[in-house]
Amino acid sequence: MTTAPTPGPLLAMRGIVKQFPGVRALDGVDLDVTAGEVHCLLGQNGAGKSTLIKVLAGAHTPDAGEIVWAGRPVTFGSPQAADAAGIATIYQELDLVPGLTVAENVVLGHEPSRLGFSRLRAADDKARRLLRRLGHPEIPPRRELGRLSAAGQQIVSMARALAKDARLIVMDEPSAVLDPEEVQNLFRVIRELTADGVAVVYISHRLEEIREIGDRVTVLKDGRTVARNLPARTTPTADVIRLMTGRTVEYAFPPRAAPVSDEVVLQVEGLSRTGEFRDVSFTVRAGEVVGLAGLVGSGRSEIVETVYGARRPSAGTVRVRGKRLRPGSVPAAVRAGMGLAPEERKSQALLLGEPVFRNVSLPAMDRFATAGFLGPDADLAAAAEITGRLDVRPSDPRRPARTLSGGNQQKVVLARWLLQGCTVLLLDEPTRGVDVGARSEIYALVRRLAAQGAAIVLVSSEVPEVLGLADRVLVVREGRVVHEAPSGELDEGRVLDLVMEAVPAGAAERSGS
Amino acid sequence: MERAAREEPARSRLARLFDTGGGRNLGLVAVLVLLGVVGVVTTDTFLTTANLLTVLTQASIIGVLTVGMTFVIIGGGIDLSVGKVMALASVWCTTVATQSFGWVVMIFCALAVGVGAGLVNGLLITYGRIVPFIATLAMLISAQGLAEQISGRRSQIVTDPVIAGIANTRLAGIPLLVYIFAAVVVVGWVVLNRTTFGRRTFAIGGNPEAARLAGLDVRRHTILLYVVSGLCAGIAAIMIASLTTTGSSTHGTLYELDAIAAVIIGGTLLTGGRGTLIGSILGVLVFTTITNLFILNNLATEVQNIAKGALIVIAVLIQTRAQRSSGTG
Amino acid sequence: MERAAREEPARSRLARLFDTGGGRNLGLVAVLVLLGVVGVVTTDTFLTTANLLTVLTQASIIGVLTVGMTFVIIGGGIDLSVGKVMALASVWCTTVATQSFGWVVMIFCALAVGVGAGLVNGLLITYGRIVPFIATLAMLISAQGLAEQISGRRSQIVTDPVIAGIANTRLAGIPLLVYIFAAVVVVGWVVLNRTTFGRRTFAIGGNPEAARLAGLDVRRHTILLYVVSGLCAGIAAIMIASLTTTGSSTHGTLYELDAIAAVIIGGTLLTGGRGTLIGSILGVLVFTTITNLFILNNLATEVQNIAKGALIVIAVLIQTRAQRSSGTG
Amino acid sequence: TSNEAPSSGGASVAAAPAGDNAEPGTPVTIGFSAPAADHGWIAAIANNAQAQAEQFSDVTFQPVNPTNDVTQQIAAVQTLINDGVDALVILPNDGSQLTSVGRQAIEAGIPVINLDRIFDSPLAYRTWIGGDNYGMGVSAGNYIGERLRAAGVANPIIGEIAGIDNLPLTQARSQGFADALSTYGFSVGPRQAADFTAQGGQRVTANLLQAAPRLDAVWNHDDDQGIGVLAAINQAGRSEFFMVGGAGSANAMREIQSGSSVLEATVTYSPTMASSAVSLARLVAQSRGMGDLAEHEVPASITLASATITRDNVADYLSLGFES
Ligand SMILES: Nc1ncnc2c1ncn2[C@@H]1O[C@H](COP(=O)(O)OP(=O)(O)OP(=O)(O)O)[C@@H](O)[C@H]1O
Ligand SMILES: Nc1ncnc2c1ncn2[C@@H]1O[C@H](COP(=O)(O)OP(=O)(O)OP(=O)(O)O)[C@@H](O)[C@H]1O
Ligand SMILES: [Mg+2]
Ligand SMILES: [Mg+2]
């Protein structure tokens, strides 16, 4: 995979413009991709990366600009057109159908069929072959897709893209829901693809991944191309970040501030849920950040959701400042001062059709009401203040949450709990899909909250993040806490060892009972 | 799909009133105006006060049911039982025994039946985990049977002069029923748009999981939504008992479909989370005005029906276009 | 919420047949068995061949409509017009003029009316962008009007001996109507589960955006779904014309609600993307058996209604529990 | 067949009144409101009223759109009152529920001819004309009683297929039927209500025949739904009993005449009452009496008799039969 000797680009996009009502998402973007390379697309949240690749995939029609594919100018009026040209796309939002089987999802739109009858076995074989290639022979092709974990679904999504024998595969943040091992698997497949001359456009906010897999880099900022075809391996990280954000970002974890107090705020004892996790106990003191490390599917989300009352425990207790919470009641947890930033922000946290400020004030709404009455914008100012502080972009808090980019949506969820003023904050993958700039802001925010005395539980699949932010780390494996230590006593390698010891065969699948 | 959020500095106050979501209802207003023009052109009587008040009186009962239905649908549910709960409440409050206690008890009974039925609906849906369509369909059927059982399948005459008088009373020339309708709409609008209850309704209909994880008590709120709908059915029961001077198990047949249709024509999503009360009320008025025009023009039923179907389609097409061109498509 | 993905090694073939989604329908089978036990205990006649065939014959018409409705609902839509499109088709194919051409033309007319109405529904929904509820409601109203117009609001008697004979014909002791019903179900099942058309229906109902991105022609497919539903209405029209020996605008009143209720009781989500045809058919059988039991026991109408509402709730509760305990909650 | 143009209903219009009543008087406008025609009998009512009005040069006929929703019928009648018609003919969806609007009309000085379904208060109408529902049940009961007694059947099983159970008229018919049967020492066996449609008749009958493996006689309240009832009987291949119909549709009369089905008689409930109602409305509005009566005023109530049509007399009635 040395940089290919550019025999003329496979794809050239020139001056692409895409206007949404009220926002110019793309404002003259250029992109060149040559066969056999991994071309990385970088940019902050909302820079227009997903929009650009949707234009390329025929899902959006551009307002201006030209696309040259294999030397010929083309217009992709529909997803079929791009598909027929040999472009496959893994979208950022899962583009799968939960009610169909894994195999049916893989072949959707290209079903092997005879006289209109689907040849289920042929589809199964194809899916099985692709899943094996992706390192997941254990995912059964006949399983209903909705029953797979998010990571499993992401793998099916990749199988789907591979199924088409495309010349260019676009991957929009494929690694966001994957754990380190899965990412390595993905990279192996990408290397195989490029060795066969397939081009890959790779989008990720994890810069270390870019270094590892990328050949060339194009950077977008505010819908414009600010740098083209930088060498991925040699361009200094600081330069890339400056190009993306227009400023210098400290790409490191902020130092721990105040010493942790002794007051136990959150106390979890013997918490269990049949079939998911067993006998989990830990405490979090005021000002402390406790990290949960583990593989995808190890049960960390289930643990924090159960602590929060969103799932009813089969045994165990949760106490906040010594007071026992009613099991299985979110309102009780919220009243006790807990807040959860869930893993899947679109389906679990946001009201996509509602304005940003109403999303922010959702739990705290009563505070702005008199006897239940609420002016139309009673909560606007307070919410705007918080979103402004978090630099949510675009800054207009009246915009529907739907129109925000992924990272900004995450900030809206955090703003919600800031406004509410939590004493216990549960963060499940808080930086998933968040750009470097926002990421460091979120890190700083977590620190600041801790310094103000909040007890914080952090779930993250990025081990450096857990080590960098948490004061104490719990390692979760197959629904049990297998290790607990101050983060100072651990390093990345040690955590990975602990996490993967006797790796469960079906990491992508839920390890049910 | 994509909803714009551009700044609209020059939006008039009036436009905002009909709006709460981007010119959405201007299309329906246009449809009403168009129907009015048709009325003026084809008849002499359309634009008389007496006729317009007849239209409003006609609209009042379905209108009250529609207010409750709007809450339920925005909250992500559906209530098929409103028409027959209304019938049951009208029967309950007009039994000889109830009437002997006078109008206060009658009104109390009607409202209590409505609230009770709503409560049962809500409990079946939340704790019984029965999908709203089926739970309220079962309530529809049972309420019908119960109303028949209690009334012995007869129309029970309203003898109480206060209840009987409601439909005959006018204040400043306008029938009391129209005032009641207006009052329910105003209260409904305020609750939906200016209270935390209303805000939560949108949240729960829009994304129940997110609402739950934000700490809202989704179950309790859902139950309350069906209670609101039942309460509206109870109010409507008193109105129809007065208007027809009877309580009867035959009242309200298919009113649920009319109410749902009005809500949806008014721009509320059947999937919940989005909608306006004003839109629903405009929807009711469109339906009632169409019927009135047919009566005034003395059309035969079959022609009426053919035309009504076509008119509904045209109304929605106009509305969709208006919505899109007002930049919120 | 929690979707387990456990292995289910010991699932019998039979269970799999009723299943296509995890024991989902076993609850309904249990309900049917329970109803059967009630029938045997309370009557002498329930378990006679003649009576069971009556139940099946009664179920056949709603059953055929339900097959079409299942496609539409799984595909993310709804079709309120089926009952009245059936009535219109029955009227169209029994006018004197049509009947004079004989049974082939009659059948052709009925199917053509159904397909035509479905096509109009589909076009209004896809290209007119009218929500399915409203578009098909408009079709319901217009079809009713047109049927009244054509028939002059009279019952048109079927004189053609072939059509009239369908309902009287038995093969191996089983009425032809039941064979037709069975054939439609089998074809429907195969199309839904074994063809690309069927699987794409799930995709379009489950995630229309994903379906679009996968290159499916969502509009064309949606139109076809309504055509399928219309076709079923056309088939049902011939069946009801034969069964009642008339074509009439009064046929099929409220059949749409029955069909939707059967589909939903059968476990298909009203939001689309998930469901089974077998479930819908079991839903139809549950409803028809309940009615049969009531009549065999000579219950009065009002008691029937009260009990029917309660029975529906109980049936769904049993089904939900069965589903949950079979590990697919 | 039943597929002729709707105007064939005109054939069943009652003869114009005798005496000087036929001579033109002051021109009058007669408003007319009835339920939506969802079956032949109601359709015949509307057609008869229209046809009768057309026979008078001094009558302007103003029907309002028929509806099955009570509140809409109230609104429609109010529209007529607002328009200031000279007389009203109202067949209410429900007599009780339209009583108040009938009173409004009377108070506005408009005479109301109440057709068939009776208002609760005589203050709400000038004259009532309608059929005899109780008498209809009695006729059916007597016919069945006589036949079975003559055949010497002990403990006969007598089925009843009623119309819409919610209507008072259905209840009156069933009462008359039960009362008449009891004079023979018989009682009603299986009884189910249909909905006046062929489809409802078929559905209920198919099930009812299963409930009763043997029947001696059946009374079906309504000849429109009777088409479906007969279809179900034929499909079940049952013929051990005889059936009596109700209302007197042309179709039923033809069946009786042909003698080829179980339908052997029907008891009338004739839609000709609508023709008479229009005539009465005209006379009342013109302040005239009925030609052959001694009184100067139109009587306050007129009840039609329910005749029993059998194969013997069906020829006399065929012209009055209405198409389903
Ligand atoms: N459908 C839409 N309607 C309106 N605005 C949109 C729409 N889709 C995207 N946008 C806007 O376009 C801009 C670019 O969004 P895009 O999703 O392409 O960003 P991105 O670079 O992929 O960000 P992220 O890294 O967070 O995924 C953002 O401002 C977003 O708010
Ligand atoms: N049956 C299921 N169907 C769909 N999604 C599931 C299912 N079970 C779990 N998930 C989702 O899969 C993801 C991973 O599963 P789980 O929560 O068990 O692991 P985790 O340790 O929290 O992993 P993660 O690193 O993703 O947070 C989560 O997004 C969870 O919500
Ligand atoms: Mg993106
Ligand atoms: Mg997780």
PDB file of N, CA, C and O and ligand atoms in Angstrom, chain A residues 145-151 153 177 179 294-303 305 311 343-344 348 428-429 432 459-461 476 510, chain C residues 1-5, ligand 2:
ATOM      1  N   LEU A 145     -31.992  -8.850  11.798  1.00  0.00           N
ATOM      2  CA  LEU A 145     -30.944  -7.851  12.012  1.00  0.00           C
ATOM      3  C   LEU A 145     -31.150  -7.063  13.297  1.00  0.00           C
ATOM      4  O   LEU A 145     -30.197  -6.762  14.021  1.00  0.00           O
ATOM      5  N   GLY A 146     -32.410  -6.721  13.577  1.00  0.00           N
ATOM      6  CA  GLY A 146     -32.694  -5.907  14.754  1.00  0.00           C
ATOM      7  C   GLY A 146     -32.205  -6.533  16.039  1.00  0.00           C
ATOM      8  O   GLY A 146     -32.125  -5.874  17.068  1.00  0.00           O
ATOM      9  N   ARG A 147     -31.908  -7.824  16.005  1.00  0.00           N
ATOM     10  CA  ARG A 147     -31.473  -8.482  17.231  1.00  0.00           C
ATOM     11  C   ARG A 147     -29.972  -8.415  17.420  1.00  0.00           C
ATOM     12  O   ARG A 147     -29.438  -8.902  18.408  1.00  0.00           O
ATOM     13  N   LEU A 148     -29.258  -7.853  16.470  1.00  0.00           N
ATOM     14  CA  LEU A 148     -27.809  -7.717  16.632  1.00  0.00           C
ATOM     15  C   LEU A 148     -27.483  -6.445  17.395  1.00  0.00           C
ATOM     16  O   LEU A 148     -28.254  -5.491  17.410  1.00  0.00           O
ATOM     17  N   SER A 149     -26.323  -6.418  17.992  1.00  0.00           N
ATOM     18  CA  SER A 149     -25.867  -5.207  18.654  1.00  0.00           C
ATOM     19  C   SER A 149     -25.499  -4.177  17.601  1.00  0.00           C
ATOM     20  O   SER A 149     -25.407  -4.468  16.410  1.00  0.00           O
ATOM     21  N   ALA A 150     -25.299  -2.948  18.060  1.00  0.00           N
ATOM     22  CA  ALA A 150     -24.952  -1.880  17.125  1.00  0.00           C
ATOM     23  C   ALA A 150     -23.673  -2.231  16.356  1.00  0.00           C
ATOM     24  O   ALA A 150     -23.576  -1.987  15.149  1.00  0.00           O
ATOM     25  N   ALA A 151     -22.713  -2.833  17.061  1.00  0.00           N
ATOM     26  CA  ALA A 151     -21.471  -3.192  16.382  1.00  0.00           C
ATOM     27  C   ALA A 151     -21.717  -4.279  15.341  1.00  0.00           C
ATOM     28  O   ALA A 151     -21.177  -4.225  14.227  1.00  0.00           O
ATOM     29  N   GLN A 153     -24.432  -4.733  13.746  1.00  0.00           N
ATOM     30  CA  GLN A 153     -25.110  -4.107  12.618  1.00  0.00           C
ATOM     31  C   GLN A 153     -24.115  -3.359  11.740  1.00  0.00           C
ATOM     32  O   GLN A 153     -24.223  -3.345  10.515  1.00  0.00           O
ATOM     33  N   VAL A 177     -18.613   2.763  16.290  1.00  0.00           N
ATOM     34  CA  VAL A 177     -19.213   1.836  17.252  1.00  0.00           C
ATOM     35  C   VAL A 177     -18.352   0.586  17.452  1.00  0.00           C
ATOM     36  O   VAL A 177     -18.797  -0.364  18.072  1.00  0.00           O
ATOM     37  N   ASP A 179     -14.909  -1.612  18.689  1.00  0.00           N
ATOM     38  CA  ASP A 179     -13.849  -1.563  19.689  1.00  0.00           C
ATOM     39  C   ASP A 179     -12.511  -1.835  18.997  1.00  0.00           C
ATOM     40  O   ASP A 179     -12.467  -2.155  17.813  1.00  0.00           O
ATOM     41  N   GLY A 294     -14.171  -1.910  28.407  1.00  0.00           N
ATOM     42  CA  GLY A 294     -14.619  -3.244  28.041  1.00  0.00           C
ATOM     43  C   GLY A 294     -14.882  -3.286  26.566  1.00  0.00           C
ATOM     44  O   GLY A 294     -14.884  -2.273  25.878  1.00  0.00           O
ATOM     45  N   LEU A 295     -15.085  -4.506  26.081  1.00  0.00           N
ATOM     46  CA  LEU A 295     -15.387  -4.660  24.663  1.00  0.00           C
ATOM     47  C   LEU A 295     -16.820  -4.255  24.392  1.00  0.00           C
ATOM     48  O   LEU A 295     -17.647  -4.250  25.300  1.00  0.00           O
ATOM     49  N   VAL A 296     -17.079  -3.939  23.135  1.00  0.00           N
ATOM     50  CA  VAL A 296     -18.461  -3.750  22.737  1.00  0.00           C
ATOM     51  C   VAL A 296     -19.218  -5.036  23.047  1.00  0.00           C
ATOM     52  O   VAL A 296     -18.749  -6.122  22.741  1.00  0.00           O
ATOM     53  N   GLY A 297     -20.360  -4.885  23.693  1.00  0.00           N
ATOM     54  CA  GLY A 297     -21.150  -6.070  24.013  1.00  0.00           C
ATOM     55  C   GLY A 297     -20.807  -6.665  25.362  1.00  0.00           C
ATOM     56  O   GLY A 297     -21.368  -7.671  25.754  1.00  0.00           O
ATOM     57  N   SER A 298     -19.903  -6.029  26.092  1.00  0.00           N
ATOM     58  CA  SER A 298     -19.547  -6.589  27.384  1.00  0.00           C
ATOM     59  C   SER A 298     -20.573  -6.238  28.457  1.00  0.00           C
ATOM     60  O   SER A 298     -20.538  -6.783  29.537  1.00  0.00           O
ATOM     61  N   GLY A 299     -21.480  -5.322  28.129  1.00  0.00           N
ATOM     62  CA  GLY A 299     -22.547  -5.028  29.077  1.00  0.00           C
ATOM     63  C   GLY A 299     -22.412  -3.703  29.803  1.00  0.00           C
ATOM     64  O   GLY A 299     -23.134  -3.451  30.748  1.00  0.00           O
ATOM     65  N   ARG A 300     -21.520  -2.856  29.344  1.00  0.00           N
ATOM     66  CA  ARG A 300     -21.343  -1.589  30.051  1.00  0.00           C
ATOM     67  C   ARG A 300     -22.573  -0.702  29.928  1.00  0.00           C
ATOM     68  O   ARG A 300     -23.014  -0.076  30.892  1.00  0.00           O
ATOM     69  N   SER A 301     -23.139  -0.639  28.717  1.00  0.00           N
ATOM     70  CA  SER A 301     -24.338   0.186  28.542  1.00  0.00           C
ATOM     71  C   SER A 301     -25.469  -0.308  29.415  1.00  0.00           C
ATOM     72  O   SER A 301     -26.182   0.473  30.036  1.00  0.00           O
ATOM     73  N   GLU A 302     -25.618  -1.620  29.468  1.00  0.00           N
ATOM     74  CA  GLU A 302     -26.675  -2.177  30.296  1.00  0.00           C
ATOM     75  C   GLU A 302     -26.470  -1.779  31.751  1.00  0.00           C
ATOM     76  O   GLU A 302     -27.414  -1.468  32.463  1.00  0.00           O
ATOM     77  N   ILE A 303     -25.206  -1.796  32.199  1.00  0.00           N
ATOM     78  CA  ILE A 303     -24.943  -1.451  33.599  1.00  0.00           C
ATOM     79  C   ILE A 303     -25.350  -0.012  33.880  1.00  0.00           C
ATOM     80  O   ILE A 303     -26.122   0.261  34.803  1.00  0.00           O
ATOM     81  N   GLU A 305     -27.335   1.909  32.235  1.00  0.00           N
ATOM     82  CA  GLU A 305     -28.774   2.127  32.065  1.00  0.00           C
ATOM     83  C   GLU A 305     -29.556   1.561  33.244  1.00  0.00           C
ATOM     84  O   GLU A 305     -30.597   2.091  33.628  1.00  0.00           O
ATOM     85  N   ARG A 311     -33.514   0.324  33.067  1.00  0.00           N
ATOM     86  CA  ARG A 311     -33.797  -1.105  33.050  1.00  0.00           C
ATOM     87  C   ARG A 311     -33.994  -1.532  34.498  1.00  0.00           C
ATOM     88  O   ARG A 311     -33.336  -0.998  35.393  1.00  0.00           O
ATOM     89  N   GLU A 343     -26.031   6.061  24.775  1.00  0.00           N
ATOM     90  CA  GLU A 343     -25.110   5.679  23.729  1.00  0.00           C
ATOM     91  C   GLU A 343     -25.602   6.080  22.336  1.00  0.00           C
ATOM     92  O   GLU A 343     -24.839   6.574  21.525  1.00  0.00           O
ATOM     93  N   GLU A 344     -26.898   5.846  22.095  1.00  0.00           N
ATOM     94  CA  GLU A 344     -27.441   6.143  20.778  1.00  0.00           C
ATOM     95  C   GLU A 344     -28.216   7.439  20.871  1.00  0.00           C
ATOM     96  O   GLU A 344     -29.371   7.436  21.242  1.00  0.00           O
ATOM     97  N   GLN A 348     -32.158   7.471  21.435  1.00  0.00           N
ATOM     98  CA  GLN A 348     -32.384   7.420  22.877  1.00  0.00           C
ATOM     99  C   GLN A 348     -32.413   8.778  23.557  1.00  0.00           C
ATOM    100  O   GLN A 348     -32.808   8.874  24.708  1.00  0.00           O
ATOM    101  N   ASP A 428     -22.305   7.582  28.380  1.00  0.00           N
ATOM    102  CA  ASP A 428     -22.072   6.368  27.607  1.00  0.00           C
ATOM    103  C   ASP A 428     -21.533   6.765  26.239  1.00  0.00           C
ATOM    104  O   ASP A 428     -22.271   7.320  25.423  1.00  0.00           O
ATOM    105  N   GLU A 429     -20.279   6.505  26.000  1.00  0.00           N
ATOM    106  CA  GLU A 429     -19.624   6.870  24.735  1.00  0.00           C
ATOM    107  C   GLU A 429     -19.850   8.342  24.394  1.00  0.00           C
ATOM    108  O   GLU A 429     -20.393   8.667  23.341  1.00  0.00           O
ATOM    109  N   ARG A 432     -18.358   9.600  20.960  1.00  0.00           N
ATOM    110  CA  ARG A 432     -18.560   8.849  19.719  1.00  0.00           C
ATOM    111  C   ARG A 432     -18.972   9.813  18.614  1.00  0.00           C
ATOM    112  O   ARG A 432     -19.953  10.536  18.718  1.00  0.00           O
ATOM    113  N   VAL A 459     -18.355   5.608  30.193  1.00  0.00           N
ATOM    114  CA  VAL A 459     -18.189   4.392  29.399  1.00  0.00           C
ATOM    115  C   VAL A 459     -17.586   4.804  28.075  1.00  0.00           C
ATOM    116  O   VAL A 459     -18.074   5.730  27.431  1.00  0.00           O
ATOM    117  N   SER A 460     -16.489   4.170  27.716  1.00  0.00           N
ATOM    118  CA  SER A 460     -15.914   4.492  26.416  1.00  0.00           C
ATOM    119  C   SER A 460     -15.176   3.298  25.865  1.00  0.00           C
ATOM    120  O   SER A 460     -14.580   2.522  26.599  1.00  0.00           O
ATOM    121  N   SER A 461     -15.250   3.147  24.543  1.00  0.00           N
ATOM    122  CA  SER A 461     -14.518   2.060  23.908  1.00  0.00           C
ATOM    123  C   SER A 461     -13.103   2.476  23.567  1.00  0.00           C
ATOM    124  O   SER A 461     -12.307   1.661  23.116  1.00  0.00           O
ATOM    125  N   VAL A 476     -14.769  -4.329  32.468  1.00  0.00           N
ATOM    126  CA  VAL A 476     -15.952  -5.177  32.404  1.00  0.00           C
ATOM    127  C   VAL A 476     -15.749  -6.214  31.308  1.00  0.00           C
ATOM    128  O   VAL A 476     -15.313  -5.885  30.204  1.00  0.00           O
ATOM    129  N   ARG A 510     -24.728 -10.092  20.789  1.00  0.00           N
ATOM    130  CA  ARG A 510     -24.975 -10.032  22.206  1.00  0.00           C
ATOM    131  C   ARG A 510     -24.703 -11.393  22.811  1.00  0.00           C
ATOM    132  O   ARG A 510     -25.177 -12.404  22.326  1.00  0.00           O
TER     133      ARG A 510
ATOM    134  N   MET C   1     -37.593  -3.817  24.311  1.00  0.00           N
ATOM    135  CA  MET C   1     -36.311  -3.137  24.507  1.00  0.00           C
ATOM    136  C   MET C   1     -35.149  -4.079  24.317  1.00  0.00           C
ATOM    137  O   MET C   1     -34.401  -4.014  23.367  1.00  0.00           O
ATOM    138  N   GLU C   2     -35.035  -4.962  25.273  1.00  0.00           N
ATOM    139  CA  GLU C   2     -33.890  -5.853  25.225  1.00  0.00           C
ATOM    140  C   GLU C   2     -34.196  -6.963  24.235  1.00  0.00           C
ATOM    141  O   GLU C   2     -35.174  -7.664  24.363  1.00  0.00           O
ATOM    142  N   ARG C   3     -33.375  -7.055  23.250  1.00  0.00           N
ATOM    143  CA  ARG C   3     -33.613  -8.118  22.314  1.00  0.00           C
ATOM    144  C   ARG C   3     -32.579  -9.184  22.568  1.00  0.00           C
ATOM    145  O   ARG C   3     -31.401  -8.968  22.354  1.00  0.00           O
ATOM    146  N   ALA C   4     -33.022 -10.269  23.011  1.00  0.00           N
ATOM    147  CA  ALA C   4     -32.072 -11.349  23.207  1.00  0.00           C
ATOM    148  C   ALA C   4     -31.803 -11.998  21.866  1.00  0.00           C
ATOM    149  O   ALA C   4     -32.562 -11.852  20.938  1.00  0.00           O
ATOM    150  N   ALA C   5     -30.742 -12.634  21.768  1.00  0.00           N
ATOM    151  CA  ALA C   5     -30.442 -13.330  20.519  1.00  0.00           C
ATOM    152  C   ALA C   5     -30.005 -14.729  20.845  1.00  0.00           C
ATOM    153  O   ALA C   5     -29.027 -15.230  20.353  1.00  0.00           O
TER     154      ALA C   5
HETATM  155  N1  LIG E   2     -30.502  -7.046  21.237  1.00  0.00           N
HETATM  156  C1  LIG E   2     -29.995  -5.894  20.846  1.00  0.00           C
HETATM  157  N2  LIG E   2     -30.454  -5.349  19.707  1.00  0.00           N
HETATM  158  C2  LIG E   2     -29.980  -4.204  19.275  1.00  0.00           C
HETATM  159  N3  LIG E   2     -29.033  -3.521  19.901  1.00  0.00           N
HETATM  160  C3  LIG E   2     -28.518  -4.039  21.021  1.00  0.00           C
HETATM  161  C4  LIG E   2     -28.990  -5.214  21.547  1.00  0.00           C
HETATM  162  N4  LIG E   2     -28.337  -5.464  22.687  1.00  0.00           N
HETATM  163  C5  LIG E   2     -27.496  -4.480  22.840  1.00  0.00           C
HETATM  164  N5  LIG E   2     -27.594  -3.623  21.838  1.00  0.00           N
HETATM  165  C6  LIG E   2     -26.824  -2.452  21.662  1.00  0.00           C
HETATM  166  O1  LIG E   2     -25.554  -2.918  21.280  1.00  0.00           O
HETATM  167  C7  LIG E   2     -24.562  -2.126  21.808  1.00  0.00           C
HETATM  168  C8  LIG E   2     -23.536  -2.922  22.555  1.00  0.00           C
HETATM  169  O2  LIG E   2     -24.111  -3.783  23.459  1.00  0.00           O
HETATM  170  P1  LIG E   2     -23.928  -3.635  25.031  1.00  0.00           P
HETATM  171  O3  LIG E   2     -24.658  -2.463  25.485  1.00  0.00           O
HETATM  172  O4  LIG E   2     -24.288  -4.942  25.588  1.00  0.00           O
HETATM  173  O5  LIG E   2     -22.353  -3.465  25.220  1.00  0.00           O
HETATM  174  P2  LIG E   2     -21.464  -2.314  25.788  1.00  0.00           P
HETATM  175  O6  LIG E   2     -20.416  -2.926  26.628  1.00  0.00           O
HETATM  176  O7  LIG E   2     -22.247  -1.260  26.386  1.00  0.00           O
HETATM  177  O8  LIG E   2     -20.821  -1.895  24.466  1.00  0.00           O
HETATM  178  P3  LIG E   2     -20.570  -0.452  23.870  1.00  0.00           P
HETATM  179  O9  LIG E   2     -19.111  -0.370  23.763  1.00  0.00           O
HETATM  180  O10 LIG E   2     -21.239  -0.459  22.542  1.00  0.00           O
HETATM  181  O11 LIG E   2     -21.146   0.532  24.782  1.00  0.00           O
HETATM  182  C9  LIG E   2     -25.342  -1.097  22.595  1.00  0.00           C
HETATM  183  O12 LIG E   2     -25.584  -0.025  21.709  1.00  0.00           O
HETATM  184  C10 LIG E   2     -26.626  -1.708  22.917  1.00  0.00           C
HETATM  185  O13 LIG E   2     -27.646  -0.750  23.131  1.00  0.00           O
END
